[in-house]
Coordinates of C-alpha atoms in Angstrom, one line a residue:
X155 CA -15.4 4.8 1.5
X156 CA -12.1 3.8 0.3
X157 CA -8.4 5.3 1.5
X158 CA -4.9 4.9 0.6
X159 CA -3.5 3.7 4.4
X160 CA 0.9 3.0 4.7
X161 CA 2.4 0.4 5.7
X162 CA 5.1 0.8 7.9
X163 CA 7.6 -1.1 10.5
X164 CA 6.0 -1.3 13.6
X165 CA 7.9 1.2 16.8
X166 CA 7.5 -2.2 18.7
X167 CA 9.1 -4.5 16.8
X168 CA 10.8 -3.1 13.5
X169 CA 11.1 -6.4 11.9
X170 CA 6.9 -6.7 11.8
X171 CA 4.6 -3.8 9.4
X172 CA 1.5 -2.3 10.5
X173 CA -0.7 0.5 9.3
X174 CA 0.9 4.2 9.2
X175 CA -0.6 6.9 8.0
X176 CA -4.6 6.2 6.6
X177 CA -5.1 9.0 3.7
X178 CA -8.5 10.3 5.6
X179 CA -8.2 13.7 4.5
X180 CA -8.8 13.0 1.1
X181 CA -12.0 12.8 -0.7
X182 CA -12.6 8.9 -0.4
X183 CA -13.5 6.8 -3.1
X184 CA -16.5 4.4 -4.3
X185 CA -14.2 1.3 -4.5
X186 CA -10.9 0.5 -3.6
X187 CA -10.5 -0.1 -7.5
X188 CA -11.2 3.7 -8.6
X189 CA -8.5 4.7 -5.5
X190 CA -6.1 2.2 -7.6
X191 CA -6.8 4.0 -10.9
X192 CA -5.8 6.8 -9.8
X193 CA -2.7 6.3 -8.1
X194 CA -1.9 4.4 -11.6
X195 CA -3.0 7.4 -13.7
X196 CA -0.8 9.5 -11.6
X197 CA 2.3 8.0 -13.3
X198 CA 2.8 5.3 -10.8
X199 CA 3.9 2.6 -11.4
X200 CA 2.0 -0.1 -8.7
X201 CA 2.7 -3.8 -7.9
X202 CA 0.3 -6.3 -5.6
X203 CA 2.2 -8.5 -3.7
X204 CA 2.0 -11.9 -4.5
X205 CA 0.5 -11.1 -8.0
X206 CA 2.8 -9.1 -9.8
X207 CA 6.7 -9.6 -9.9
X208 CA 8.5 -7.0 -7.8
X209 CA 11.4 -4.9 -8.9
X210 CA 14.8 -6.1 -7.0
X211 CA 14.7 -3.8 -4.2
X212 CA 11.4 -4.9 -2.8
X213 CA 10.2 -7.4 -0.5
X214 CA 7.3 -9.5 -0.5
X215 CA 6.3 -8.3 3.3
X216 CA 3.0 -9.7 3.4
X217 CA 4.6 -12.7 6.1
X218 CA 5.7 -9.8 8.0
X219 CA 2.0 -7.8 8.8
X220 CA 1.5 -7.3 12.5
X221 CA -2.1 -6.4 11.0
X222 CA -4.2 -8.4 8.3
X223 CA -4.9 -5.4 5.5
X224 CA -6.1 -8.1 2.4
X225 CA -4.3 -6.8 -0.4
X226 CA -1.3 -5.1 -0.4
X227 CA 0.7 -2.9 -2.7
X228 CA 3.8 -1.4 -3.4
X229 CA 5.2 1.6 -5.5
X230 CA 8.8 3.4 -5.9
X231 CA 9.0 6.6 -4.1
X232 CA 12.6 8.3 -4.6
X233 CA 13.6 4.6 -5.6
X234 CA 12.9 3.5 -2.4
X235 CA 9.7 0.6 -1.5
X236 CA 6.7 2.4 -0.6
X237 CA 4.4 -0.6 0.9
X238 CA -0.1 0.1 1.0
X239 CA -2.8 -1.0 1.5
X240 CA -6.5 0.1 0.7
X241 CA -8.5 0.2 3.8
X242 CA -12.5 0.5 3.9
X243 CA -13.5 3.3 6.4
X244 CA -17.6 4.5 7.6

């Protein structure tokens, strides 16, 4: 199954992201493509690093991951970045 996982700085070193909070209590989904979907149909508006062209106050972080998530994505919470990833769980 599929879950919606943060990405935050890491306590350790600030300046590196790792996994925050994984979305687990949640139904999970099929693919990691239906999980997008529905963010998206949500009314949010999602960009993929290093696919899509970020608005001015993000970051392309992906050179900063303490972990290796694959894809990553970000969306505007309260105007603010809001940096995930999609993480494949048992």
């Amino acid at each position: 199954m599929f879950y919606l996982a943060s990405l935050v700085p890491s306590h350790g070193s600030p300046e590196k992201y790792t996994y925050g909070t994984v979305q687990t209590d949640t139904d999970g989904y099929a693919s990691a493509e239906d999980l997008l979907h529905d963010i998206i149909s949500e009314g949010n508006r999602v960009f993929e690093l290093g696919v899509d062209e970020l608005p001015g106050q993000a970051e392309d972080i992906r050179e900063c991951l303490a972990c290796n998530p694959g894809r990553v994505f970000m969306s505007l919470l309260f105007d603010e970045p809001d940096y995930f990833c999609i993480v494949e769980l048992p």
